[in-house]
Amino acid sequence: MKFKTLALAATVLVALAAPVSAQIKEHVFKVGIGLSEDHPQALAVKYFAEQLAAKSGGKMTAKLFASGSLGNDVSMTSALRGGTLEMTIPDSSTLMSLIKPFGVLNLPLTFNNEQEADAVLDGPFGQKLLAMLPDKGLIGLGFWENGFRHVTNSRRAINKADDLAGLKLRVIQSPLFLDTFNALGTNATPMPFTELYTAMEQSAVDGQENPPATILASKFYEVQKHLVLSRHMYSAWVLLMSKKAWDGLSPQEQKIVQEAAREATVYERKTIRAFSETALGELKKAGMQITELPAAEQAKLRAKLQPVLTKYGREFGEATTNELMGELTKARGTAATAAK
């Protein structure tokens, strides 16, 4: 009798377990990015793939397609919406044309440090933005860090705000980026990232703006001499999945994707921050001349950009902008309390 009871219990357990394992099917998600295979973003995609495989018993994984082999941020985001690509990780500014409030994340001279950004993006404000994506055919799985953006160029050292005037700089294909750099006196030129290295090599543009990790991993030091630590804007990426791909997953599979994405987000931020810390030293070794804007010159940048902040604060929605500033105030208050 005892053996019959044990056998029955084992049969029940197998029956209960079967639907769960049956819900996990073979999936290989194509993940397209514009950056090189050794960039921290790419390393985090590989980590995400490892987590997927570990959590699904090897049934689910992700395959990286780097260096723009599947297109640029704009075209890959469009491919996700159409269901012809599963995942990509564009700059948040790419989503402005679909959902205006995403633009507030790129308002110049807004975030002071990475910890503030984490608090806002992982908190209610960031989650509210991600919740707007499904209506546009996208699923937001988290925010990854790109970092504080700085200006490089091949013509001259930048020691003061006015030194930027006259430089032809490539910017992200976004009205906010165009207006920001035109307000600083540059000739802002929108261009896909995948075309940038060649454009600088051929002197079609004088320079560009990006965080140190991207400048180093993309070998811009080969075609750029000067880097100024302008910290003019904080830049975040959005880990995206096609809603069509997401809707094709079982609840169990969706849970695995979300868990892997959460772990990959922690890994990506840690990896890119460590990489960024050493990047400036590596860029110096590679021959770049690095300057830093004094506080007074940073204040001049802010003054020049005030009309841009006012214009886009309204355009992205005053309620959204005020909500962001409120979250920043909270984050600063928490940081100040913790420092005491």
XYZ file of C-alpha atoms in Angstrom:
340
model
C 0.000 0.000 0.000
C 2.827 2.305 0.952
C 4.528 1.734 -2.426
C 1.243 2.360 -4.284
C 0.820 5.688 -2.443
C 4.397 6.746 -3.312
C 3.874 5.748 -6.934
C 0.635 7.728 -7.102
C 2.349 10.773 -5.561
C 5.172 10.524 -8.092
C 2.649 10.325 -10.954
C 0.853 13.441 -9.667
C 4.164 15.333 -9.408
C 5.114 14.389 -12.972
C 1.677 15.477 -14.191
C 1.991 18.824 -12.419
C 5.516 19.386 -13.687
C 4.768 18.442 -17.281
C 2.751 21.551 -18.253
C 5.523 23.857 -16.988
C 8.295 22.168 -18.995
C 5.942 21.892 -21.953
C 5.524 25.670 -21.837
C 9.234 26.139 -22.602
C 9.920 25.676 -26.293
C 13.068 26.156 -28.373
C 13.684 29.879 -29.003
C 16.664 31.751 -30.447
C 16.138 35.520 -30.234
C 18.117 37.581 -32.718
C 19.520 40.692 -30.964
C 20.772 43.443 -33.265
C 23.024 46.268 -32.014
C 25.000 49.017 -33.707
C 28.064 48.691 -31.477
C 31.059 46.363 -31.797
C 31.208 42.851 -30.386
C 33.647 43.800 -27.605
C 31.578 46.738 -26.324
C 30.022 46.316 -22.829
C 26.572 46.381 -24.435
C 27.494 43.351 -26.541
C 29.027 41.562 -23.536
C 25.764 42.123 -21.650
C 23.773 40.616 -24.541
C 25.968 37.511 -24.323
C 25.368 37.405 -20.555
C 21.615 37.716 -21.189
C 21.873 34.746 -23.587
C 23.667 32.686 -20.912
C 20.972 33.514 -18.341
C 18.203 32.559 -20.766
C 19.853 29.205 -21.453
C 20.477 28.512 -17.761
C 16.906 29.316 -16.735
C 15.251 27.388 -19.586
C 17.307 24.199 -19.491
C 19.056 25.236 -22.699
C 15.835 25.676 -24.675
C 15.961 29.486 -24.932
C 18.899 31.661 -25.947
C 19.813 34.857 -27.783
C 22.143 35.389 -30.727
C 24.079 38.660 -31.030
C 24.365 40.524 -34.342
C 26.795 43.410 -33.700
C 28.298 46.365 -35.597
C 25.064 47.311 -37.344
C 24.935 44.074 -39.350
C 21.115 44.133 -39.056
C 20.736 47.914 -39.458
C 20.828 51.035 -37.292
C 18.795 51.870 -34.157
C 15.911 53.347 -36.159
C 15.624 50.519 -38.707
C 16.048 47.765 -36.088
C 13.369 49.287 -33.832
C 11.087 49.380 -36.872
C 11.918 45.702 -37.575
C 10.855 44.823 -34.005
C 7.519 46.562 -34.520
C 7.041 44.655 -37.766
C 7.971 41.352 -36.149
C 10.985 40.613 -38.388
C 13.545 40.967 -35.559
C 13.166 39.863 -31.939
C 15.363 42.269 -29.939
C 17.472 45.425 -30.076
C 18.862 47.983 -27.600
C 18.552 51.501 -29.037
C 19.344 54.798 -27.359
C 16.199 56.007 -25.589
C 16.155 59.024 -27.935
C 15.247 56.657 -30.796
C 11.845 56.177 -29.152
C 11.021 59.923 -29.028
C 9.331 59.841 -32.425
C 7.009 57.061 -31.182
C 6.473 58.220 -27.590
C 7.355 61.848 -26.867
C 7.832 61.483 -23.074
C 10.915 59.282 -23.685
C 12.664 62.478 -24.781
C 12.887 63.873 -21.248
C 15.635 61.365 -20.435
C 17.904 63.194 -22.888
C 17.241 66.736 -21.697
C 20.742 68.248 -21.489
C 22.486 68.767 -18.139
C 19.698 67.026 -16.184
C 21.307 64.082 -14.347
C 24.298 64.677 -12.075
C 25.477 61.083 -11.701
C 24.721 57.447 -12.516
C 23.033 56.751 -9.172
C 20.389 59.406 -9.873
C 19.760 57.829 -13.266
C 19.338 54.358 -11.742
C 16.857 55.681 -9.155
C 14.719 57.402 -11.810
C 14.869 54.664 -14.464
C 14.246 51.745 -12.092
C 11.587 53.660 -10.148
C 7.955 54.515 -10.984
C 8.936 57.100 -13.627
C 11.024 54.710 -15.731
C 8.477 51.910 -15.392
C 5.724 54.296 -16.526
C 7.702 54.986 -19.718
C 8.208 51.259 -20.390
C 4.465 50.687 -19.915
C 3.817 52.976 -22.925
C 5.743 50.708 -25.316
C 3.302 47.797 -25.940
C 0.892 50.137 -27.762
C 3.730 50.729 -30.256
C 4.482 47.053 -30.808
C 7.390 46.944 -28.367
C 8.111 45.439 -24.951
C 10.561 47.278 -22.666
C 12.599 44.884 -20.514
C 14.731 47.504 -18.761
C 17.083 50.450 -19.097
C 20.785 49.877 -19.747
C 23.446 52.504 -19.288
C 25.231 54.213 -22.144
C 26.614 56.964 -19.889
C 27.463 60.652 -19.881
C 28.159 61.961 -23.353
C 31.276 63.969 -24.265
C 32.389 65.736 -27.450
C 35.329 64.646 -29.615
C 36.715 66.353 -32.706
C 39.719 66.315 -35.035
C 40.277 70.070 -35.262
C 41.016 71.686 -31.886
C 41.040 71.340 -28.111
C 37.847 72.525 -26.380
C 38.705 74.553 -23.266
C 35.623 76.768 -23.100
C 32.002 76.679 -24.218
C 32.620 78.999 -27.184
C 35.299 76.664 -28.623
C 32.524 74.381 -29.874
C 31.311 77.049 -32.318
C 31.808 76.177 -35.976
C 32.555 72.464 -35.513
C 30.612 70.078 -37.735
C 29.419 67.381 -35.318
C 27.497 64.206 -36.003
C 24.483 63.842 -33.720
C 21.782 61.217 -33.162
C 18.888 61.542 -35.632
C 16.682 63.509 -33.242
C 15.401 67.119 -33.214
C 16.481 67.481 -29.554
C 20.084 66.576 -30.364
C 20.050 68.849 -33.417
C 18.696 71.824 -31.456
C 21.058 71.165 -28.528
C 24.191 71.309 -30.657
C 22.992 74.097 -32.916
C 22.361 76.134 -29.731
C 26.011 75.538 -28.810
C 27.089 77.003 -32.147
C 28.047 73.791 -33.919
C 26.880 72.605 -37.315
C 24.885 69.609 -36.060
C 24.638 66.815 -38.627
C 22.247 63.878 -38.066
C 23.691 60.527 -39.122
C 23.268 56.826 -38.255
C 25.977 55.568 -35.900
C 26.949 52.876 -38.398
C 28.147 55.585 -40.849
C 30.031 57.672 -38.296
C 33.575 56.240 -38.299
C 33.876 56.547 -42.082
C 32.439 60.079 -42.013
C 35.105 61.173 -39.506
C 37.852 59.332 -41.356
C 36.919 61.164 -44.580
C 36.452 64.506 -42.727
C 32.802 64.683 -43.745
C 32.268 65.682 -40.093
C 34.770 67.112 -37.581
C 33.573 65.063 -34.655
C 30.787 63.510 -32.612
C 29.500 63.053 -29.060
C 29.322 59.801 -27.106
C 30.340 58.256 -23.774
C 33.985 57.093 -23.267
C 33.118 53.378 -23.586
C 31.741 53.922 -27.096
C 34.611 56.223 -28.105
C 37.132 53.546 -27.077
C 35.330 50.411 -28.291
C 34.565 52.034 -31.672
C 38.226 53.128 -32.048
C 37.294 56.752 -32.668
C 40.748 57.695 -31.328
C 42.079 56.584 -34.724
C 40.262 59.473 -36.420
C 39.770 61.964 -33.538
C 42.435 63.915 -31.663
C 40.522 65.910 -29.019
C 38.058 64.894 -26.298
C 36.375 67.334 -23.916
C 34.604 65.983 -20.823
C 31.491 68.041 -21.446
C 28.993 65.708 -19.656
C 26.325 67.547 -21.625
C 23.797 64.713 -21.527
C 23.140 61.351 -19.849
C 22.292 58.572 -22.248
C 20.340 55.365 -21.575
C 19.573 52.403 -23.780
C 16.273 50.525 -23.730
C 16.343 46.723 -23.869
C 13.505 46.014 -26.292
C 11.674 42.943 -27.514
C 9.201 42.767 -30.373
C 5.656 42.541 -28.992
C 4.911 39.989 -31.699
C 7.757 37.801 -30.389
C 6.686 38.430 -26.779
C 3.051 37.504 -27.455
C 4.257 34.221 -28.966
C 5.809 33.190 -25.632
C 4.081 31.238 -22.874
C 3.771 32.909 -19.435
C 6.618 30.681 -18.199
C 8.848 31.773 -21.105
C 7.969 35.447 -20.551
C 8.944 35.089 -16.899
C 12.323 33.596 -17.891
C 12.959 36.470 -20.328
C 12.097 39.054 -17.646
C 14.331 37.415 -15.043
C 17.248 37.114 -17.484
C 16.741 40.757 -18.511
C 16.835 41.928 -14.864
C 20.090 40.084 -14.218
C 21.592 41.303 -17.491
C 20.678 44.904 -16.579
C 22.648 44.688 -13.326
C 25.554 43.075 -15.209
C 25.515 45.678 -18.004
C 25.627 48.679 -15.667
C 28.428 47.180 -13.610
C 30.407 46.237 -16.736
C 30.060 49.562 -18.543
C 30.955 51.568 -15.422
C 34.116 49.537 -14.891
C 34.963 49.870 -18.602
C 34.311 53.623 -18.563
C 36.627 54.117 -15.578
C 39.585 52.744 -17.528
C 38.508 54.085 -20.934
C 39.826 57.624 -20.431
C 43.283 56.295 -19.541
C 43.236 54.049 -22.610
C 42.180 56.952 -24.846
C 45.041 59.060 -23.495
C 47.469 56.204 -24.199
C 46.062 56.034 -27.725
C 47.047 59.697 -28.207
C 43.848 61.621 -27.535
C 44.174 65.008 -25.847
C 41.586 65.248 -23.068
C 40.347 68.530 -21.593
C 37.735 69.297 -18.951
C 35.413 72.287 -18.908
C 35.779 74.439 -15.761
C 32.599 75.022 -13.709
C 32.213 78.547 -15.140
C 32.290 77.202 -18.707
C 29.825 74.433 -17.805
C 27.522 77.211 -16.533
C 27.866 78.937 -19.929
C 26.791 75.700 -21.629
C 23.712 75.634 -19.395
C 22.879 79.263 -20.248
C 23.178 78.566 -23.992
C 20.944 75.512 -23.632
C 18.203 77.147 -21.550
C 15.942 77.844 -24.571
C 16.318 74.182 -25.619
C 15.398 72.977 -22.118
C 12.335 75.250 -22.091
C 11.206 74.244 -25.599
C 11.552 70.489 -25.111
C 10.293 70.529 -21.539
C 7.013 71.737 -23.075
C 7.184 69.481 -26.128
C 7.707 66.282 -24.122
C 4.907 67.368 -21.798
C 5.226 69.706 -18.839
C 3.615 67.133 -16.549
C 6.189 64.509 -17.607
C 9.092 66.945 -17.232
C 7.878 68.028 -13.795
C 7.461 64.392 -12.768
C 11.059 63.656 -13.824
C 12.360 66.647 -11.866
C 10.319 65.531 -8.846
C 11.874 62.048 -9.006
C 15.337 63.606 -9.299
C 14.694 65.769 -6.233
C 13.648 62.642 -4.302
C 16.755 60.740 -5.456
C 19.006 63.633 -4.415
C 17.304 63.835 -1.024
C 17.806 60.108 -0.452
C 21.464 60.340 -1.500
C 22.058 63.333 0.797
C 20.485 61.494 3.756
C 22.585 58.392 3.081
C 25.757 60.494 2.940
C 25.201 61.935 6.439
